[in-house]
């Protein structure tokens, strides 16, 4: 009887998640052409992926490659050596076959991304949507985590008006990403926005952040952080408040100051929660699509386009095969990175907790 | 490493608490408490939950501010001093062990905070661990220890700093009964050998009786009586102390004193020159009386139950809504619902003013 | 005694420097949070001229507030606005109810019953699905016929396959599978979902969006509620069972009331996500079932550029209900999320 309880969820997921996933995979290997009332499907093997990785869309997904600069060589080789050393150390200490295969996949992905980064950005060229998405994930999540944790810790102290702060800090999470995008576009307007006078004064009155790739990326990251810091805040606040008061007092009596108590007592306690929060944020951050679409439409050029957005644009131009292929590339990168993070960071932290 | 090289004993300091008051908003949690603890003394704060004993301890520790009053440790006024400068150590009810640190790291944390050199720290950890017989478990995490072992870690962490004062907040209440007995003995032994002034909070009167040099009994934020365990047991100052100490507690009979004679339902007892009062409570301990034939004792009542506790029998009497308990030898037998008399030694009886609760003394 | 800057002057008080740092941080962030919202609100009361002629900050001082944008949306375009609002309410509410209901059931059974599905049977099913997709997609086989064949093949041979090869999964694996669905970016599944709804003529209907949102949020519900159910002591249910209650009754009478906190947090979270969702709505609802985010985004489509004033109004009316709900339920959220978070 109780077994039936699970059925609706499984059926829903099979129909609306697993089946589309498989269908999408099939579509990634086909070319779909719309004709009159219906559409024609043709099997094209790896051609959709080929186009993204090596063909006409390479600049879009991966970026423009140029001759490697010295800096690129240094960073690339350093990353390679570091990764090899990491793998070697693992083999020497506690080797298992499954663990090794898993680490090998992580290793390959990290190596690929390191060299991609070296060959595009560090060699003075543009990176593509993969690089942009990673920028949103790494910089955005890092920023959100730092600020959210700091705010949560501040609010977990005995602060007057702590309840009001909590409510205020929580609000941005409620606002639709579309709204956040437009609000920040208003704010960022250099001639009519609230900071117009500041821009004029700085001699940037005619400058538009939307035309500078880095300014645009950073601006999207700020908007994204504005929206998602509340999430980190509320989870970390729950974490800080779950640390037993006795431990704080014991540390106080043992002579530890605020900073020492935080570093030695509180932080190790909330670390598993922090890792989980970070994982959730990273998973969500990989999906970013609304903000770049609203704020910059991916521009200038492709500077702020995320992989999701690229896939959406491919769909809009009715290239369903490419759209699915790009989506699958995103899925693959997300899964490898998130699973690696889960196994190497989250599980390690959770296990370390007695 | 040799334990002898690290001496854990210290010069004990006295504590003097003068007119402590604590308000939480309008709530008066601690009322004018004054107390002197001499160096090396083991003082127990005893009382039911919510009586303010923990608040008092936390004020001494510096975890709560002192609304008004003065706290001296040794000859220094520390009323406004931060906990870490008070030269105290505290054992919490939950032990408050740092779950992510090993036993050794837990014990050594106070020294780590004080930036003690590594070698010195290791020696001190070992010495403290040996004191509580934990030296083989230094690499374990607290989660892997039994309750008694955790208790010892907490103790070791407290003694490693060689504080001049030890504060303990119900340290044994999370242990099971048998372990509690063992730990009690060990605590007493350790306090004796280290000679550290100790203030110990508990609601368990057996702990208070066995451990304390002196007991301070509290109720509703007020100090009720301060004295040696023997004094507070046999010479209670008021009805509350009389009813709180002892298990089962003192039996009470309400009556009046007229012409120096206490009278109640069927009871008539000469008192020792007590002045007349209309509402008086007579108290006598269950072990100070015996069950006798009906009509032979000072009062008669109906037997309610007979309980065997192993080393003795407790006979409970009921008359009206009052009950009285008499301790009898273990092979004592009596029929429930039968009537019997209770005889007691009048010299051990105490008289209290029913309204104020105060003990009546010969004027 | 001399105290450092970061040491409290009095017991139970904060050190002066700590206090300064904390309050600066909190106040600065409050400002950063509030200012964009303030700007949004005043923009909604500005005339186009007041928006275009440069920054004006304080109503009545800098510019004369006007209700024209509110009038545009609530008088001239009332029908459109109300339809989008109604759509959003119906869709978010139904999707939340469906998701929380189905997800809680699943989470409850996962936390109370041992499942041991056979991995090989599942793989067999997935293989059949892949075959069907290829047949339909590439060779143009009939959709319903192929699906019927797949179902028939599965039920005919599942037992045989399961007997021959058996690799048992545990509850944790099922849970992980469900939660891991959250990794899927909407973009990966949205195109097939679009085509699926098209083939059953459900495109641009409430039902399509309700089902999609319910499934997308299912992982969150299952994850949070699983931890919540696990934290409820089993004695209560056992005593209910001894009293003769069936599993459904136990669930309804004992478990649900006890998980109010978790349910509140989960419901609110799912509600927010459904209410604010954009990408799926963009694909699936084209006109009739258009939701509020699409309405907001549509303000950008005019020839006159972005109508900031009406867009501000649209955003405001969109965030009012969720903010109100969140402020009311705020205390439950931290408590409800805590159970999941602390356990990791």
PDB file of C-alpha atoms in Angstrom, chain A residues 126-303:
ATOM      1  CA  UNK A 126      37.525  36.139 -25.982  1.00  0.00           C
ATOM      2  CA  UNK A 127      36.182  33.117 -24.188  1.00  0.00           C
ATOM      3  CA  UNK A 128      32.865  31.585 -25.175  1.00  0.00           C
ATOM      4  CA  UNK A 129      29.682  30.734 -23.354  1.00  0.00           C
ATOM      5  CA  UNK A 130      31.334  27.982 -21.307  1.00  0.00           C
ATOM      6  CA  UNK A 131      33.830  30.476 -19.934  1.00  0.00           C
ATOM      7  CA  UNK A 132      31.092  33.008 -19.243  1.00  0.00           C
ATOM      8  CA  UNK A 133      28.959  30.464 -17.430  1.00  0.00           C
ATOM      9  CA  UNK A 134      31.919  29.402 -15.310  1.00  0.00           C
ATOM     10  CA  UNK A 135      32.566  33.050 -14.536  1.00  0.00           C
ATOM     11  CA  UNK A 136      29.001  33.410 -13.265  1.00  0.00           C
ATOM     12  CA  UNK A 137      29.326  30.221 -11.256  1.00  0.00           C
ATOM     13  CA  UNK A 138      32.729  30.787  -9.686  1.00  0.00           C
ATOM     14  CA  UNK A 139      32.719  34.536  -9.132  1.00  0.00           C
ATOM     15  CA  UNK A 140      28.992  34.773  -8.463  1.00  0.00           C
ATOM     16  CA  UNK A 141      28.794  31.875  -6.043  1.00  0.00           C
ATOM     17  CA  UNK A 142      32.020  32.885  -4.338  1.00  0.00           C
ATOM     18  CA  UNK A 143      30.745  36.411  -3.798  1.00  0.00           C
ATOM     19  CA  UNK A 144      27.353  35.221  -2.632  1.00  0.00           C
ATOM     20  CA  UNK A 145      28.889  32.761  -0.254  1.00  0.00           C
ATOM     21  CA  UNK A 146      31.265  35.264   1.334  1.00  0.00           C
ATOM     22  CA  UNK A 147      28.738  38.045   1.765  1.00  0.00           C
ATOM     23  CA  UNK A 148      25.855  35.755   2.687  1.00  0.00           C
ATOM     24  CA  UNK A 149      27.932  34.030   5.349  1.00  0.00           C
ATOM     25  CA  UNK A 150      29.209  37.308   6.755  1.00  0.00           C
ATOM     26  CA  UNK A 151      25.674  38.681   6.985  1.00  0.00           C
ATOM     27  CA  UNK A 152      24.382  35.479   8.534  1.00  0.00           C
ATOM     28  CA  UNK A 153      27.108  35.518  11.149  1.00  0.00           C
ATOM     29  CA  UNK A 154      26.444  39.160  11.938  1.00  0.00           C
ATOM     30  CA  UNK A 155      22.733  38.451  12.306  1.00  0.00           C
ATOM     31  CA  UNK A 156      23.358  35.442  14.543  1.00  0.00           C
ATOM     32  CA  UNK A 157      24.942  37.731  17.133  1.00  0.00           C
ATOM     33  CA  UNK A 158      22.858  39.574  19.668  1.00  0.00           C
ATOM     34  CA  UNK A 159      22.000  42.494  17.465  1.00  0.00           C
ATOM     35  CA  UNK A 160      19.267  45.001  18.028  1.00  0.00           C
ATOM     36  CA  UNK A 161      16.739  44.856  15.208  1.00  0.00           C
ATOM     37  CA  UNK A 162      17.957  41.450  14.119  1.00  0.00           C
ATOM     38  CA  UNK A 163      14.420  40.416  13.154  1.00  0.00           C
ATOM     39  CA  UNK A 164      14.003  43.422  10.881  1.00  0.00           C
ATOM     40  CA  UNK A 165      17.337  42.721   9.210  1.00  0.00           C
ATOM     41  CA  UNK A 166      16.291  39.153   8.563  1.00  0.00           C
ATOM     42  CA  UNK A 167      13.091  40.175   6.842  1.00  0.00           C
ATOM     43  CA  UNK A 168      14.824  42.838   4.761  1.00  0.00           C
ATOM     44  CA  UNK A 169      17.656  40.572   3.683  1.00  0.00           C
ATOM     45  CA  UNK A 170      15.229  37.904   2.647  1.00  0.00           C
ATOM     46  CA  UNK A 171      13.208  40.029   0.243  1.00  0.00           C
ATOM     47  CA  UNK A 172      15.376  39.956  -2.934  1.00  0.00           C
ATOM     48  CA  UNK A 173      14.937  36.215  -3.188  1.00  0.00           C
ATOM     49  CA  UNK A 174      11.193  36.744  -3.653  1.00  0.00           C
ATOM     50  CA  UNK A 175      11.569  38.942  -6.699  1.00  0.00           C
ATOM     51  CA  UNK A 176      11.314  37.344 -10.084  1.00  0.00           C
ATOM     52  CA  UNK A 177      14.676  37.181 -11.891  1.00  0.00           C
ATOM     53  CA  UNK A 178      13.094  39.119 -14.746  1.00  0.00           C
ATOM     54  CA  UNK A 179      12.251  41.905 -12.346  1.00  0.00           C
ATOM     55  CA  UNK A 180      15.750  41.868 -10.904  1.00  0.00           C
ATOM     56  CA  UNK A 181      17.171  42.131 -14.398  1.00  0.00           C
ATOM     57  CA  UNK A 182      15.091  45.158 -15.293  1.00  0.00           C
ATOM     58  CA  UNK A 183      15.576  46.863 -11.921  1.00  0.00           C
ATOM     59  CA  UNK A 184      19.325  46.631 -12.307  1.00  0.00           C
ATOM     60  CA  UNK A 185      19.140  47.876 -15.844  1.00  0.00           C
ATOM     61  CA  UNK A 186      17.386  50.954 -14.529  1.00  0.00           C
ATOM     62  CA  UNK A 187      19.938  51.414 -11.800  1.00  0.00           C
ATOM     63  CA  UNK A 188      22.841  51.008 -14.184  1.00  0.00           C
ATOM     64  CA  UNK A 189      21.667  53.548 -16.695  1.00  0.00           C
ATOM     65  CA  UNK A 190      24.468  56.078 -16.875  1.00  0.00           C
ATOM     66  CA  UNK A 191      22.309  58.968 -18.067  1.00  0.00           C
ATOM     67  CA  UNK A 192      18.943  58.473 -16.347  1.00  0.00           C
ATOM     68  CA  UNK A 193      19.696  56.074 -13.493  1.00  0.00           C
ATOM     69  CA  UNK A 194      20.126  57.137  -9.889  1.00  0.00           C
ATOM     70  CA  UNK A 195      23.899  57.198 -10.209  1.00  0.00           C
ATOM     71  CA  UNK A 196      23.907  59.308 -13.364  1.00  0.00           C
ATOM     72  CA  UNK A 197      25.529  62.209 -11.552  1.00  0.00           C
ATOM     73  CA  UNK A 198      28.268  59.931 -10.279  1.00  0.00           C
ATOM     74  CA  UNK A 199      28.937  58.687 -13.788  1.00  0.00           C
ATOM     75  CA  UNK A 200      28.971  62.241 -15.173  1.00  0.00           C
ATOM     76  CA  UNK A 201      31.362  63.305 -12.478  1.00  0.00           C
ATOM     77  CA  UNK A 202      33.661  60.395 -13.283  1.00  0.00           C
ATOM     78  CA  UNK A 203      33.560  61.389 -16.926  1.00  0.00           C
ATOM     79  CA  UNK A 204      31.688  58.251 -17.879  1.00  0.00           C
ATOM     80  CA  UNK A 205      28.411  59.909 -18.809  1.00  0.00           C
ATOM     81  CA  UNK A 206      28.457  58.640 -22.368  1.00  0.00           C
ATOM     82  CA  UNK A 207      29.959  55.322 -21.494  1.00  0.00           C
ATOM     83  CA  UNK A 208      27.658  52.342 -21.330  1.00  0.00           C
ATOM     84  CA  UNK A 209      28.464  49.322 -19.273  1.00  0.00           C
ATOM     85  CA  UNK A 210      26.554  47.234 -21.782  1.00  0.00           C
ATOM     86  CA  UNK A 211      29.280  47.777 -24.356  1.00  0.00           C
ATOM     87  CA  UNK A 212      32.145  46.575 -22.197  1.00  0.00           C
ATOM     88  CA  UNK A 213      32.351  42.794 -21.841  1.00  0.00           C
ATOM     89  CA  UNK A 214      33.784  42.755 -18.324  1.00  0.00           C
ATOM     90  CA  UNK A 215      31.575  45.539 -17.029  1.00  0.00           C
ATOM     91  CA  UNK A 216      28.537  43.713 -18.379  1.00  0.00           C
ATOM     92  CA  UNK A 217      29.573  40.382 -16.869  1.00  0.00           C
ATOM     93  CA  UNK A 218      30.302  41.951 -13.516  1.00  0.00           C
ATOM     94  CA  UNK A 219      27.030  43.782 -13.595  1.00  0.00           C
ATOM     95  CA  UNK A 220      25.095  40.601 -14.206  1.00  0.00           C
ATOM     96  CA  UNK A 221      27.029  38.949 -11.400  1.00  0.00           C
ATOM     97  CA  UNK A 222      26.076  41.775  -9.047  1.00  0.00           C
ATOM     98  CA  UNK A 223      22.408  41.459  -9.944  1.00  0.00           C
ATOM     99  CA  UNK A 224      22.557  37.698  -9.525  1.00  0.00           C
ATOM    100  CA  UNK A 225      24.267  38.083  -6.166  1.00  0.00           C
ATOM    101  CA  UNK A 226      21.704  40.622  -5.033  1.00  0.00           C
ATOM    102  CA  UNK A 227      19.041  38.053  -5.682  1.00  0.00           C
ATOM    103  CA  UNK A 228      20.726  34.951  -4.271  1.00  0.00           C
ATOM    104  CA  UNK A 229      22.691  36.169  -1.270  1.00  0.00           C
ATOM    105  CA  UNK A 230      19.438  35.889   0.715  1.00  0.00           C
ATOM    106  CA  UNK A 231      19.440  32.160   0.092  1.00  0.00           C
ATOM    107  CA  UNK A 232      22.971  31.704   1.395  1.00  0.00           C
ATOM    108  CA  UNK A 233      22.119  34.076   4.214  1.00  0.00           C
ATOM    109  CA  UNK A 234      19.087  32.201   5.429  1.00  0.00           C
ATOM    110  CA  UNK A 235      20.687  28.778   5.230  1.00  0.00           C
ATOM    111  CA  UNK A 236      23.897  29.865   6.924  1.00  0.00           C
ATOM    112  CA  UNK A 237      21.912  31.719   9.571  1.00  0.00           C
ATOM    113  CA  UNK A 238      20.104  28.487  10.362  1.00  0.00           C
ATOM    114  CA  UNK A 239      23.511  26.827  10.510  1.00  0.00           C
ATOM    115  CA  UNK A 240      25.034  29.384  12.860  1.00  0.00           C
ATOM    116  CA  UNK A 241      22.016  29.250  15.117  1.00  0.00           C
ATOM    117  CA  UNK A 242      22.246  25.491  15.332  1.00  0.00           C
ATOM    118  CA  UNK A 243      25.689  25.709  16.937  1.00  0.00           C
ATOM    119  CA  UNK A 244      25.207  25.003  20.609  1.00  0.00           C
ATOM    120  CA  UNK A 245      25.389  28.043  22.857  1.00  0.00           C
ATOM    121  CA  UNK A 246      27.325  26.004  25.405  1.00  0.00           C
ATOM    122  CA  UNK A 247      30.227  25.607  22.996  1.00  0.00           C
ATOM    123  CA  UNK A 248      30.439  29.359  22.559  1.00  0.00           C
ATOM    124  CA  UNK A 249      30.450  29.888  26.286  1.00  0.00           C
ATOM    125  CA  UNK A 250      32.965  27.129  26.891  1.00  0.00           C
ATOM    126  CA  UNK A 251      35.282  28.782  24.387  1.00  0.00           C
ATOM    127  CA  UNK A 252      34.725  32.130  26.062  1.00  0.00           C
ATOM    128  CA  UNK A 253      35.717  30.689  29.420  1.00  0.00           C
ATOM    129  CA  UNK A 254      38.663  28.896  27.873  1.00  0.00           C
ATOM    130  CA  UNK A 255      39.842  32.369  26.933  1.00  0.00           C
ATOM    131  CA  UNK A 256      39.159  32.456  23.208  1.00  0.00           C
ATOM    132  CA  UNK A 257      38.285  35.789  21.619  1.00  0.00           C
ATOM    133  CA  UNK A 258      35.559  36.307  19.007  1.00  0.00           C
ATOM    134  CA  UNK A 259      37.770  35.582  16.024  1.00  0.00           C
ATOM    135  CA  UNK A 260      39.375  32.532  17.626  1.00  0.00           C
ATOM    136  CA  UNK A 261      35.957  31.186  18.656  1.00  0.00           C
ATOM    137  CA  UNK A 262      34.719  31.624  15.111  1.00  0.00           C
ATOM    138  CA  UNK A 263      37.715  29.960  13.501  1.00  0.00           C
ATOM    139  CA  UNK A 264      38.203  27.132  15.963  1.00  0.00           C
ATOM    140  CA  UNK A 265      34.712  26.349  17.175  1.00  0.00           C
ATOM    141  CA  UNK A 266      31.914  27.762  15.045  1.00  0.00           C
ATOM    142  CA  UNK A 267      33.293  27.422  11.548  1.00  0.00           C
ATOM    143  CA  UNK A 268      34.168  23.704  11.757  1.00  0.00           C
ATOM    144  CA  UNK A 269      30.623  23.097  13.012  1.00  0.00           C
ATOM    145  CA  UNK A 270      28.887  24.833  10.114  1.00  0.00           C
ATOM    146  CA  UNK A 271      31.276  23.570   7.449  1.00  0.00           C
ATOM    147  CA  UNK A 272      29.049  20.657   6.340  1.00  0.00           C
ATOM    148  CA  UNK A 273      26.110  23.049   5.992  1.00  0.00           C
ATOM    149  CA  UNK A 274      28.285  25.519   4.131  1.00  0.00           C
ATOM    150  CA  UNK A 275      29.352  22.816   1.671  1.00  0.00           C
ATOM    151  CA  UNK A 276      25.737  21.801   1.069  1.00  0.00           C
ATOM    152  CA  UNK A 277      24.605  25.393   0.563  1.00  0.00           C
ATOM    153  CA  UNK A 278      27.450  25.944  -1.844  1.00  0.00           C
ATOM    154  CA  UNK A 279      26.525  22.820  -3.814  1.00  0.00           C
ATOM    155  CA  UNK A 280      22.918  23.954  -4.168  1.00  0.00           C
ATOM    156  CA  UNK A 281      23.985  27.405  -5.304  1.00  0.00           C
ATOM    157  CA  UNK A 282      26.473  26.001  -7.831  1.00  0.00           C
ATOM    158  CA  UNK A 283      23.827  23.710  -9.297  1.00  0.00           C
ATOM    159  CA  UNK A 284      21.411  26.610  -9.684  1.00  0.00           C
ATOM    160  CA  UNK A 285      24.060  29.001 -10.974  1.00  0.00           C
ATOM    161  CA  UNK A 286      24.882  26.757 -13.919  1.00  0.00           C
ATOM    162  CA  UNK A 287      21.320  27.273 -15.157  1.00  0.00           C
ATOM    163  CA  UNK A 288      21.592  31.062 -15.355  1.00  0.00           C
ATOM    164  CA  UNK A 289      19.599  32.347 -18.317  1.00  0.00           C
ATOM    165  CA  UNK A 290      17.071  35.017 -17.296  1.00  0.00           C
ATOM    166  CA  UNK A 291      19.465  37.732 -16.230  1.00  0.00           C
ATOM    167  CA  UNK A 292      21.780  37.797 -19.273  1.00  0.00           C
ATOM    168  CA  UNK A 293      18.751  37.506 -21.535  1.00  0.00           C
ATOM    169  CA  UNK A 294      17.015  40.466 -19.908  1.00  0.00           C
ATOM    170  CA  UNK A 295      19.961  42.669 -19.048  1.00  0.00           C
ATOM    171  CA  UNK A 296      22.174  42.391 -22.092  1.00  0.00           C
ATOM    172  CA  UNK A 297      20.599  39.852 -24.455  1.00  0.00           C
ATOM    173  CA  UNK A 298      23.963  38.146 -24.253  1.00  0.00           C
ATOM    174  CA  UNK A 299      25.834  41.181 -25.515  1.00  0.00           C
ATOM    175  CA  UNK A 300      28.064  42.911 -26.200  1.00  0.00           C
ATOM    176  CA  UNK A 301      28.658  40.261 -28.830  1.00  0.00           C
ATOM    177  CA  UNK A 302      28.559  37.010 -26.916  1.00  0.00           C
ATOM    178  CA  UNK A 303      30.314  38.389 -23.865  1.00  0.00           C
TER     179      UNK A 303
END
